[in-house]
mmCIF file of C-alpha atoms in Angstrom:
data_model
loop_
_atom_site.group_PDB
_atom_site.id
_atom_site.type_symbol
_atom_site.label_atom_id
_atom_site.label_comp_id
_atom_site.label_asym_id
_atom_site.label_seq_id
_atom_site.Cartn_x
_atom_site.Cartn_y
_atom_site.Cartn_z
ATOM 1 C CA MET A 1 139.462 -105.870 18.129
ATOM 2 C CA LEU A 2 139.815 -104.317 21.514
ATOM 3 C CA THR A 3 143.438 -103.045 20.990
ATOM 4 C CA ALA A 4 142.327 -101.366 17.701
ATOM 5 C CA LEU A 5 139.413 -99.768 19.664
ATOM 6 C CA THR A 6 141.571 -98.501 22.410
ATOM 7 C CA LEU A 7 144.021 -97.127 19.786
ATOM 8 C CA VAL A 8 141.189 -95.315 17.950
ATOM 9 C CA VAL A 9 139.774 -93.924 21.116
ATOM 10 C CA GLY A 10 143.314 -93.076 22.145
ATOM 11 C CA LEU A 11 144.042 -90.993 19.178
ATOM 12 C CA VAL A 12 140.741 -89.225 19.274
ATOM 13 C CA MET A 13 141.214 -88.212 23.006
ATOM 14 C CA ILE A 14 144.950 -86.978 22.980
ATOM 15 C CA PRO A 15 144.415 -83.788 20.844
ATOM 16 C CA GLY A 16 141.810 -82.653 23.287
ATOM 17 C CA ALA A 17 144.124 -83.418 26.209
ATOM 18 C CA ALA A 18 146.784 -81.652 24.686
ATOM 19 C CA GLN A 19 145.034 -78.277 23.935
ATOM 20 C CA ALA A 20 143.303 -77.403 26.982
ATOM 21 C CA TYR A 21 143.674 -73.609 26.327
ATOM 22 C CA THR A 22 140.939 -71.347 25.418
ATOM 23 C CA LEU A 23 141.102 -67.858 23.757
ATOM 24 C CA THR A 24 139.661 -64.561 24.704
ATOM 25 C CA GLY A 25 138.872 -63.771 21.143
ATOM 26 C CA CYS A 26 140.962 -60.840 20.934
ATOM 27 C CA LYS A 27 144.796 -60.614 20.378
ATOM 28 C CA TRP A 28 147.387 -57.815 19.377
ATOM 29 C CA GLY A 29 148.049 -56.866 15.919
ATOM 30 C CA SER A 30 151.600 -57.872 16.071
ATOM 31 C CA SER A 31 153.593 -60.553 17.752
ATOM 32 C CA THR A 32 156.054 -57.797 18.970
ATOM 33 C CA ILE A 33 154.434 -56.866 22.072
ATOM 34 C CA THR A 34 155.745 -54.103 24.572
ATOM 35 C CA TRP A 35 154.162 -53.131 28.047
ATOM 36 C CA THR A 36 154.255 -50.418 30.562
ATOM 37 C CA ASN A 37 155.494 -51.476 34.057
ATOM 38 C CA SER A 38 153.739 -49.451 36.675
ATOM 39 C CA ALA A 39 154.080 -52.166 39.196
ATOM 40 C CA PRO A 40 155.877 -51.184 42.381
ATOM 41 C CA ALA A 41 159.801 -51.486 42.712
ATOM 42 C CA GLY A 42 161.061 -54.300 44.334
ATOM 43 C CA THR A 43 159.623 -57.831 44.017
ATOM 44 C CA TYR A 44 156.482 -56.716 42.037
ATOM 45 C CA SER A 45 158.429 -55.258 39.562
ATOM 46 C CA THR A 46 161.065 -57.639 39.228
ATOM 47 C CA SER A 47 158.606 -60.781 39.108
ATOM 48 C CA ALA A 48 156.465 -58.682 36.290
ATOM 49 C CA VAL A 49 159.761 -58.403 34.233
ATOM 50 C CA ASN A 50 160.717 -61.999 34.822
ATOM 51 C CA ALA A 51 156.926 -63.075 33.686
ATOM 52 C CA ALA A 52 157.090 -61.248 30.525
ATOM 53 C CA SER A 53 160.555 -62.282 29.566
ATOM 54 C CA SER A 54 159.317 -65.979 30.321
ATOM 55 C CA TRP A 55 156.531 -65.545 27.634
ATOM 56 C CA ALA A 56 159.036 -64.254 25.265
ATOM 57 C CA SER A 57 161.600 -66.819 25.793
ATOM 58 C CA SER A 58 159.024 -69.810 25.655
ATOM 59 C CA SER A 59 156.787 -68.783 23.026
ATOM 60 C CA ASP A 60 156.442 -66.944 19.516
ATOM 61 C CA ILE A 61 155.702 -63.670 21.077
ATOM 62 C CA ASN A 62 158.612 -61.478 20.595
ATOM 63 C CA GLY A 63 160.153 -58.859 22.856
ATOM 64 C CA MET A 64 157.758 -58.468 25.706
ATOM 65 C CA SER A 65 160.020 -55.370 27.022
ATOM 66 C CA ALA A 66 158.933 -52.954 29.177
ATOM 67 C CA THR A 67 159.348 -50.094 26.930
ATOM 68 C CA GLY A 68 155.645 -48.596 27.091
ATOM 69 C CA GLY A 69 152.678 -49.882 25.398
ATOM 70 C CA GLN A 70 148.929 -50.067 25.727
ATOM 71 C CA LEU A 71 149.535 -53.363 27.881
ATOM 72 C CA LYS A 72 149.942 -51.798 31.154
ATOM 73 C CA VAL A 73 150.897 -53.485 34.558
ATOM 74 C CA TYR A 74 149.667 -52.409 38.161
ATOM 75 C CA ASN A 75 149.118 -53.082 41.611
ATOM 76 C CA HIS A 76 145.543 -52.295 42.966
ATOM 77 C CA ASN A 77 144.361 -53.308 46.473
ATOM 78 C CA ARG A 78 140.697 -54.377 45.956
ATOM 79 C CA GLY A 79 140.503 -56.303 49.455
ATOM 80 C CA ALA A 80 139.028 -59.706 49.949
ATOM 81 C CA ASN A 81 137.543 -60.153 46.448
ATOM 82 C CA GLY A 82 138.725 -63.720 45.784
ATOM 83 C CA TYR A 83 141.290 -62.852 43.024
ATOM 84 C CA ALA A 84 145.140 -62.565 43.210
ATOM 85 C CA GLY A 85 144.987 -60.602 39.897
ATOM 86 C CA TRP A 86 142.923 -59.628 36.892
ATOM 87 C CA THR A 87 143.289 -58.264 33.411
ATOM 88 C CA ASP A 88 140.890 -56.005 31.792
ATOM 89 C CA TRP A 89 141.058 -55.218 28.015
ATOM 90 C CA GLY A 90 139.278 -53.290 25.215
ATOM 91 C CA CYS A 91 139.148 -54.867 21.660
ATOM 92 C CA ALA A 92 138.185 -53.300 18.325
ATOM 93 C CA GLY A 93 137.039 -56.186 16.215
ATOM 94 C CA ASN A 94 139.386 -58.930 17.351
ATOM 95 C CA LEU A 95 142.421 -56.816 17.796
ATOM 96 C CA LEU A 96 143.204 -55.334 21.361
ATOM 97 C CA VAL A 97 143.492 -51.786 21.845
ATOM 98 C CA GLY A 98 144.472 -51.718 25.367
ATOM 99 C CA ALA A 99 144.893 -54.041 28.449
ATOM 100 C CA ASN A 100 145.644 -53.195 32.124
ATOM 101 C CA VAL A 101 147.341 -56.333 34.134
ATOM 102 C CA THR A 102 146.762 -55.922 37.958
ATOM 103 C CA LEU A 103 147.830 -57.864 40.836
ATOM 104 C CA ASN A 104 145.811 -57.622 44.122
ATOM 105 C CA PRO A 105 148.277 -56.962 46.992
ATOM 106 C CA HIS A 106 145.524 -57.793 49.742
ATOM 107 C CA TYR A 107 146.594 -61.507 48.796
ATOM 108 C CA THR A 108 150.021 -61.264 46.691
ATOM 109 C CA ASP A 109 151.668 -59.241 49.598
ATOM 110 C CA SER A 110 152.216 -62.733 51.439
ATOM 111 C CA TYR A 111 153.202 -64.166 47.938
ATOM 112 C CA SER A 112 156.855 -65.176 47.373
ATOM 113 C CA GLN A 113 158.666 -63.341 44.548
ATOM 114 C CA ALA A 114 158.274 -66.899 42.792
ATOM 115 C CA LYS A 115 154.578 -66.764 43.337
ATOM 116 C CA LYS A 116 153.979 -63.285 42.281
ATOM 117 C CA GLN A 117 155.721 -64.305 39.082
ATOM 118 C CA ALA A 118 153.080 -67.029 38.592
ATOM 119 C CA VAL A 119 150.292 -64.856 39.023
ATOM 120 C CA TRP A 120 151.797 -62.136 36.418
ATOM 121 C CA VAL A 121 152.444 -65.071 33.885
ATOM 122 C CA HIS A 122 148.813 -65.792 34.169
ATOM 123 C CA GLU A 123 147.719 -62.400 33.816
ATOM 124 C CA PHE A 124 150.237 -61.420 30.703
ATOM 125 C CA GLY A 125 148.581 -64.671 29.247
ATOM 126 C CA HIS A 126 145.183 -62.866 29.447
ATOM 127 C CA GLY A 127 146.731 -59.761 28.421
ATOM 128 C CA VAL A 128 147.797 -61.254 25.142
ATOM 129 C CA GLY A 129 144.550 -63.035 24.483
ATOM 130 C CA LEU A 130 144.267 -66.365 26.360
ATOM 131 C CA ASN A 131 141.432 -67.319 28.578
ATOM 132 C CA HIS A 132 141.426 -70.153 31.087
ATOM 133 C CA SER A 133 142.811 -73.433 30.470
ATOM 134 C CA ALA A 134 141.284 -76.694 31.780
ATOM 135 C CA SER A 135 144.690 -78.320 32.458
ATOM 136 C CA SER A 136 145.871 -77.888 36.143
ATOM 137 C CA PHE A 137 149.481 -78.011 34.780
ATOM 138 C CA ALA A 138 149.044 -74.833 32.983
ATOM 139 C CA MET A 139 149.551 -71.338 33.960
ATOM 140 C CA MET A 140 146.280 -70.382 32.476
ATOM 141 C CA TRP A 141 144.499 -72.687 35.101
ATOM 142 C CA SER A 142 142.026 -70.593 36.919
ATOM 143 C CA CYS A 143 144.203 -70.257 39.901
ATOM 144 C CA PRO A 144 147.924 -70.005 39.160
ATOM 145 C CA GLY A 145 148.818 -69.559 42.720
ATOM 146 C CA CYS A 146 147.624 -73.008 42.928
ATOM 147 C CA VAL A 147 149.652 -74.074 40.093
ATOM 148 C CA TYR A 148 152.759 -72.709 41.916
ATOM 149 C CA ASP A 149 151.971 -74.230 45.248
ATOM 150 C CA ASN A 150 151.235 -77.515 43.494
ATOM 151 C CA HIS A 151 153.971 -77.830 41.029
ATOM 152 C CA PHE A 152 156.483 -74.769 41.647
ATOM 153 C CA TYR A 153 155.647 -73.524 37.968
ATOM 154 C CA ASN A 154 155.969 -70.044 37.308
ATOM 155 C CA THR A 155 156.668 -69.998 33.509
ATOM 156 C CA PRO A 156 154.620 -70.646 30.715
ATOM 157 C CA LYS A 157 153.843 -74.337 30.113
ATOM 158 C CA SER A 158 153.337 -76.322 26.989
ATOM 159 C CA ASP A 159 149.427 -75.608 26.738
ATOM 160 C CA ASP A 160 150.087 -71.808 27.482
ATOM 161 C CA VAL A 161 152.803 -71.989 24.720
ATOM 162 C CA ALA A 162 150.561 -73.799 22.303
ATOM 163 C CA GLY A 163 148.017 -70.944 23.143
ATOM 164 C CA ALA A 164 150.164 -68.197 22.453
ATOM 165 C CA ASN A 165 151.712 -69.684 19.333
ATOM 166 C CA PHE A 166 148.277 -70.383 18.057
ATOM 167 C CA LEU A 167 147.705 -66.435 18.283
ATOM 168 C CA TYR A 168 151.209 -65.240 17.264
ATOM 169 C CA MET B 1 146.049 -36.320 36.048
ATOM 170 C CA ASN B 2 145.455 -39.832 37.589
ATOM 171 C CA ARG B 3 145.084 -43.343 36.056
ATOM 172 C CA MET B 4 141.411 -43.565 36.213
ATOM 173 C CA ARG B 5 140.834 -40.415 34.168
ATOM 174 C CA VAL B 6 143.550 -41.449 31.756
ATOM 175 C CA THR B 7 141.777 -44.741 31.115
ATOM 176 C CA ALA B 8 138.434 -43.090 30.852
ATOM 177 C CA LEU B 9 139.750 -40.572 28.686
ATOM 178 C CA PHE B 10 141.444 -43.135 26.536
ATOM 179 C CA SER B 11 138.501 -45.371 26.464
ATOM 180 C CA GLY B 12 136.283 -42.515 25.479
ATOM 181 C CA LEU B 13 138.649 -41.557 22.593
ATOM 182 C CA VAL B 14 139.015 -45.359 21.407
ATOM 183 C CA ILE B 15 135.100 -45.881 21.197
ATOM 184 C CA ALA B 16 134.522 -42.653 19.354
ATOM 185 C CA ALA B 17 137.163 -43.231 17.010
ATOM 186 C CA LEU B 18 135.648 -46.824 16.569
ATOM 187 C CA ALA B 19 132.329 -45.747 16.126
ATOM 188 C CA LEU B 20 133.267 -43.400 13.413
ATOM 189 C CA ALA B 21 135.389 -46.197 11.604
ATOM 190 C CA GLY B 22 132.270 -48.637 12.133
ATOM 191 C CA CYS B 23 134.302 -51.210 14.049
ATOM 192 C CA THR B 24 132.740 -53.287 17.015
ATOM 193 C CA TYR B 25 134.069 -52.369 20.549
ATOM 194 C CA SER B 26 133.941 -54.932 23.205
ATOM 195 C CA SER B 27 135.497 -55.046 26.494
ATOM 196 C CA GLY B 28 135.885 -57.750 29.451
ATOM 197 C CA VAL B 29 137.750 -58.809 32.521
ATOM 198 C CA HIS B 30 139.641 -62.076 33.324
ATOM 199 C CA ALA B 31 140.797 -62.788 36.762
ATOM 200 C CA SER B 32 142.751 -65.400 38.738
ATOM 201 C CA ARG B 33 141.718 -67.077 41.918
ATOM 202 C CA HIS B 34 143.074 -66.864 45.092
ATOM 203 C CA THR B 35 141.924 -70.133 46.436
ATOM 204 C CA LEU B 36 139.527 -72.928 44.803
ATOM 205 C CA TYR B 37 137.015 -74.884 46.987
ATOM 206 C CA ASP B 38 136.652 -78.486 47.184
ATOM 207 C CA SER B 39 134.063 -78.851 49.820
ATOM 208 C CA LEU B 40 131.174 -76.868 51.296
ATOM 209 C CA GLU B 41 132.978 -76.374 54.558
ATOM 210 C CA GLY B 42 135.789 -74.931 52.740
ATOM 211 C CA ILE B 43 133.873 -72.217 51.031
ATOM 212 C CA ALA B 44 131.853 -71.440 54.205
ATOM 213 C CA GLY B 45 134.977 -71.290 56.204
ATOM 214 C CA ASP B 46 135.905 -68.395 54.071
ATOM 215 C CA SER B 47 132.529 -66.626 54.230
ATOM 216 C CA THR B 48 131.040 -64.742 57.201
ATOM 217 C CA THR B 49 127.379 -64.666 55.644
ATOM 218 C CA VAL B 50 125.498 -67.276 53.587
ATOM 219 C CA ALA B 51 122.162 -65.960 52.748
ATOM 220 C CA LEU B 52 119.000 -66.000 50.303
ATOM 221 C CA VAL B 53 119.062 -62.370 48.959
ATOM 222 C CA GLU B 54 117.402 -60.504 46.363
ATOM 223 C CA VAL B 55 118.975 -57.811 44.158
ATOM 224 C CA VAL B 56 117.249 -54.782 44.539
ATOM 225 C CA SER B 57 119.048 -52.043 42.677
ATOM 226 C CA GLN B 58 122.630 -51.855 40.979
ATOM 227 C CA GLU B 59 124.997 -49.175 40.005
ATOM 228 C CA VAL B 60 128.195 -49.402 37.800
ATOM 229 C CA VAL B 61 131.170 -47.730 39.455
ATOM 230 C CA LYS B 62 134.662 -46.869 37.575
ATOM 231 C CA ASP B 63 137.801 -47.578 39.475
ATOM 232 C CA ASP B 64 140.811 -49.302 37.921
ATOM 233 C CA VAL B 65 138.196 -51.395 36.249
ATOM 234 C CA GLU B 66 134.416 -51.145 36.029
ATOM 235 C CA SER B 67 132.623 -53.069 38.751
ATOM 236 C CA THR B 68 129.061 -53.574 39.470
ATOM 237 C CA ILE B 69 127.826 -52.755 43.079
ATOM 238 C CA SER B 70 124.380 -54.718 43.964
ATOM 239 C CA THR B 71 122.357 -53.651 46.789
ATOM 240 C CA ILE B 72 120.747 -56.968 48.228
ATOM 241 C CA LYS B 73 117.944 -57.504 50.685
ATOM 242 C CA VAL B 74 118.456 -60.421 52.872
ATOM 243 C CA ILE B 75 115.441 -62.843 52.722
ATOM 244 C CA GLU B 76 116.969 -65.816 54.823
ATOM 245 C CA GLY B 77 120.247 -66.482 56.555
ATOM 246 C CA PHE B 78 121.985 -69.858 56.873
ATOM 247 C CA ALA B 79 124.856 -71.187 59.200
ATOM 248 C CA PRO B 80 126.583 -74.111 57.200
ATOM 249 C CA ALA B 81 129.360 -76.144 59.389
ATOM 250 C CA GLY B 82 132.518 -74.038 59.542
ATOM 251 C CA LEU B 83 131.196 -70.825 59.016
ATOM 252 C CA GLY B 84 133.829 -68.152 59.049
ATOM 253 C CA ALA B 85 136.569 -70.666 60.355
ATOM 254 C CA SER B 86 139.200 -69.794 57.914
ATOM 255 C CA LEU B 87 139.002 -66.029 58.232
ATOM 256 C CA PRO B 88 141.439 -63.898 59.884
ATOM 257 C CA THR B 89 140.213 -62.388 62.975
ATOM 258 C CA GLU B 90 139.940 -59.206 61.248
ATOM 259 C CA ALA B 91 137.402 -60.078 58.993
ATOM 260 C CA LEU B 92 135.266 -61.639 61.567
ATOM 261 C CA ALA B 93 135.559 -58.484 63.704
ATOM 262 C CA ARG B 94 134.169 -56.617 60.572
ATOM 263 C CA ALA B 95 131.396 -58.907 60.247
ATOM 264 C CA ALA B 96 130.607 -59.004 63.918
ATOM 265 C CA GLU B 97 130.145 -55.073 63.625
ATOM 266 C CA GLN B 98 126.770 -55.681 62.169
ATOM 267 C CA PRO B 99 125.626 -59.328 62.508
ATOM 268 C CA ASP B 100 122.036 -59.037 61.759
ATOM 269 C CA PHE B 101 121.894 -56.739 58.761
ATOM 270 C CA SER B 102 118.880 -56.722 56.084
ATOM 271 C CA GLU B 103 120.364 -54.834 53.576
ATOM 272 C CA GLY B 104 124.112 -54.746 52.228
ATOM 273 C CA THR B 105 125.938 -54.577 49.041
ATOM 274 C CA VAL B 106 127.981 -56.909 46.756
ATOM 275 C CA SER B 107 130.768 -55.672 44.367
ATOM 276 C CA GLN B 108 131.606 -57.809 41.240
ATOM 277 C CA LEU B 109 134.346 -57.113 38.779
ATOM 278 C CA GLY B 110 133.023 -56.241 35.474
ATOM 279 C CA THR B 111 129.624 -55.157 34.238
ATOM 280 C CA SER B 112 127.001 -56.909 32.336
ATOM 281 C CA ALA B 113 127.703 -54.909 29.209
ATOM 282 C CA MET B 114 131.316 -56.646 29.000
ATOM 283 C CA THR B 115 131.582 -59.906 26.956
ATOM 284 C CA THR B 116 133.674 -61.463 29.748
ATOM 285 C CA THR B 117 133.500 -61.220 33.468
ATOM 286 C CA PRO B 118 135.129 -63.387 36.149
ATOM 287 C CA ALA B 119 131.588 -64.314 37.358
ATOM 288 C CA PRO B 120 128.002 -63.874 36.361
ATOM 289 C CA ILE B 121 126.823 -60.402 37.001
ATOM 290 C CA LEU B 122 123.974 -60.542 39.428
ATOM 291 C CA ALA B 123 120.549 -59.365 38.125
ATOM 292 C CA THR B 124 118.305 -56.507 39.482
ATOM 293 C CA GLY B 125 115.146 -58.415 40.778
ATOM 294 C CA ARG B 126 116.694 -61.944 40.806
ATOM 295 C CA GLN B 127 117.159 -64.042 43.801
ATOM 296 C CA TYR B 128 120.328 -65.805 44.764
ATOM 297 C CA LEU B 129 121.985 -67.769 47.377
ATOM 298 C CA LEU B 130 125.374 -66.158 47.967
ATOM 299 C CA PHE B 131 128.283 -67.043 50.065
ATOM 300 C CA LEU B 132 129.823 -63.658 51.103
ATOM 301 C CA THR B 133 132.809 -62.293 52.747
ATOM 302 C CA PRO B 134 133.422 -58.524 53.876
ATOM 303 C CA THR B 135 135.372 -56.586 51.293
ATOM 304 C CA MET B 136 138.114 -55.539 54.111
ATOM 305 C CA LEU B 137 138.604 -52.390 52.395
ATOM 306 C CA LYS B 138 139.192 -49.323 54.581
ATOM 307 C CA SER B 139 136.500 -47.332 52.861
ATOM 308 C CA ASP B 140 133.831 -50.113 53.360
ATOM 309 C CA GLY B 141 131.610 -51.032 56.285
ATOM 310 C CA PRO B 142 130.730 -54.652 57.607
ATOM 311 C CA THR B 143 127.705 -54.850 55.153
ATOM 312 C CA ASN B 144 129.961 -54.487 52.033
ATOM 313 C CA PHE B 145 130.738 -57.744 50.535
ATOM 314 C CA TYR B 146 132.304 -59.827 47.946
ATOM 315 C CA VAL B 147 131.202 -62.970 46.824
ATOM 316 C CA THR B 148 133.350 -65.878 48.263
ATOM 317 C CA GLY B 149 135.369 -67.176 45.229
ATOM 318 C CA GLY B 150 133.792 -65.026 42.740
ATOM 319 C CA ASP B 151 131.783 -67.467 40.639
ATOM 320 C CA ALA B 152 132.097 -70.270 43.256
ATOM 321 C CA GLY B 153 129.802 -68.377 45.810
ATOM 322 C CA ILE B 154 126.738 -67.860 43.583
ATOM 323 C CA TYR B 155 123.715 -70.399 43.492
ATOM 324 C CA GLU B 156 120.851 -69.846 41.532
ATOM 325 C CA VAL B 157 117.235 -70.333 43.152
ATOM 326 C CA THR B 158 115.132 -73.009 41.696
ATOM 327 C CA GLY B 159 111.325 -73.632 41.881
ATOM 328 C CA ASP B 160 111.791 -76.493 44.246
ATOM 329 C CA GLY B 161 113.578 -74.898 47.127
ATOM 330 C CA THR B 162 116.850 -75.985 46.200
ATOM 331 C CA PHE B 163 119.969 -73.808 45.236
ATOM 332 C CA ARG B 164 121.607 -74.853 42.121
ATOM 333 C CA HIS B 165 125.048 -74.002 40.586
ATOM 334 C CA GLU B 166 125.657 -76.346 37.380
ATOM 335 C CA VAL B 167 128.984 -75.372 35.945
ATOM 336 C CA PHE B 168 131.904 -74.528 38.295
ATOM 337 C CA GLU B 169 135.321 -73.102 37.267
ATOM 338 C CA ALA B 170 137.686 -75.649 36.611
ATOM 339 C CA GLY B 171 139.321 -76.469 40.078
ATOM 340 C CA ASP B 172 136.176 -75.917 42.286
ATOM 341 C CA ARG B 173 134.569 -79.277 43.391
ATOM 342 C CA LEU B 174 131.454 -78.070 45.200
ATOM 343 C CA PRO B 175 127.675 -79.429 45.566
ATOM 344 C CA THR B 176 125.929 -78.716 42.401
ATOM 345 C CA VAL B 177 122.605 -78.556 44.602
ATOM 346 C CA LEU B 178 121.999 -77.170 48.081
ATOM 347 C CA ASP B 179 118.934 -76.890 50.260
ATOM 348 C CA ALA B 180 118.110 -75.156 53.619
ATOM 349 C CA ALA B 181 118.625 -78.448 55.452
ATOM 350 C CA THR B 182 122.282 -79.035 54.330
ATOM 351 C CA LEU B 183 123.049 -75.294 54.757
ATOM 352 C CA GLY B 184 121.620 -75.062 58.356
ATOM 353 C CA ARG B 185 119.305 -72.119 59.480
ATOM 354 C CA ALA B 186 120.963 -69.239 60.963
ATOM 355 C CA GLY B 187 119.745 -68.860 64.803
#
């Protein structure tokens, strides 16, 4: 009896634990997403390219090539605002019409290229329609730099991929 | 033409086009934290000021993204253990330029008109307990602040003399209720 009850409880809980991602409510109209790279040359630009490529290689998002588009990537020093990066977006109905992905060099100048990539991966996730995940093993966790520090992750993980594949 | 003008022009054209087409337009900002906090000492360590404040006025400023600047009046200051202990000397020096200020500003990413912002936008006329840190921007002075940890450093004022923050961002583990005795009154 106890074993059966445990099995039932386990089956009910597993799907929730497996899908910790949440969504912004907006997505691009196509799974082929292009972006404009205005990040400074060097570790910022390279890590942004690597982050975009990691989404394309791990999920159903196609391309993610820096060939121009309304998903734009920048650096902007906003000082000690507590945020390593942010993404602002505009949406018509449930379709994105533009998004700006930005890193804050006040903090990220001290990040390694690999850790910068972790933040870009997170912000690109916002840029394609993902909100924060409740999983501390997901790149969409509220602090991607912490995910990198704790696990050395800087590419989309299963929960992130599940969210992206749900959208695209 | 700089990026801000391009963005404003683009946004204006999009909104106008959508209005003509009868679509609803929404906007938002999401952000990723630099640090998460697991103790009162931790968030106090990254703050130069912890105070009960009242928001007296607000304005929306357009830069790379729209922000809300709230002018705050300090009602009471607190001195929790470890205040400023984790901050670099430049931040402490900036705050020391005007230690007994009675009015300042708090900048937040986003506006109350957006569907999503990284932290709740403060409201004019409301009182809050805020953990604050100087912006450290060259254009700003010692009384221009950010909320430490975004959402983490905002507590609502309750009617029973306590300060409450019910739901934290995943990863923050801070007390949901604080009071003056726990925070320690500033000298």
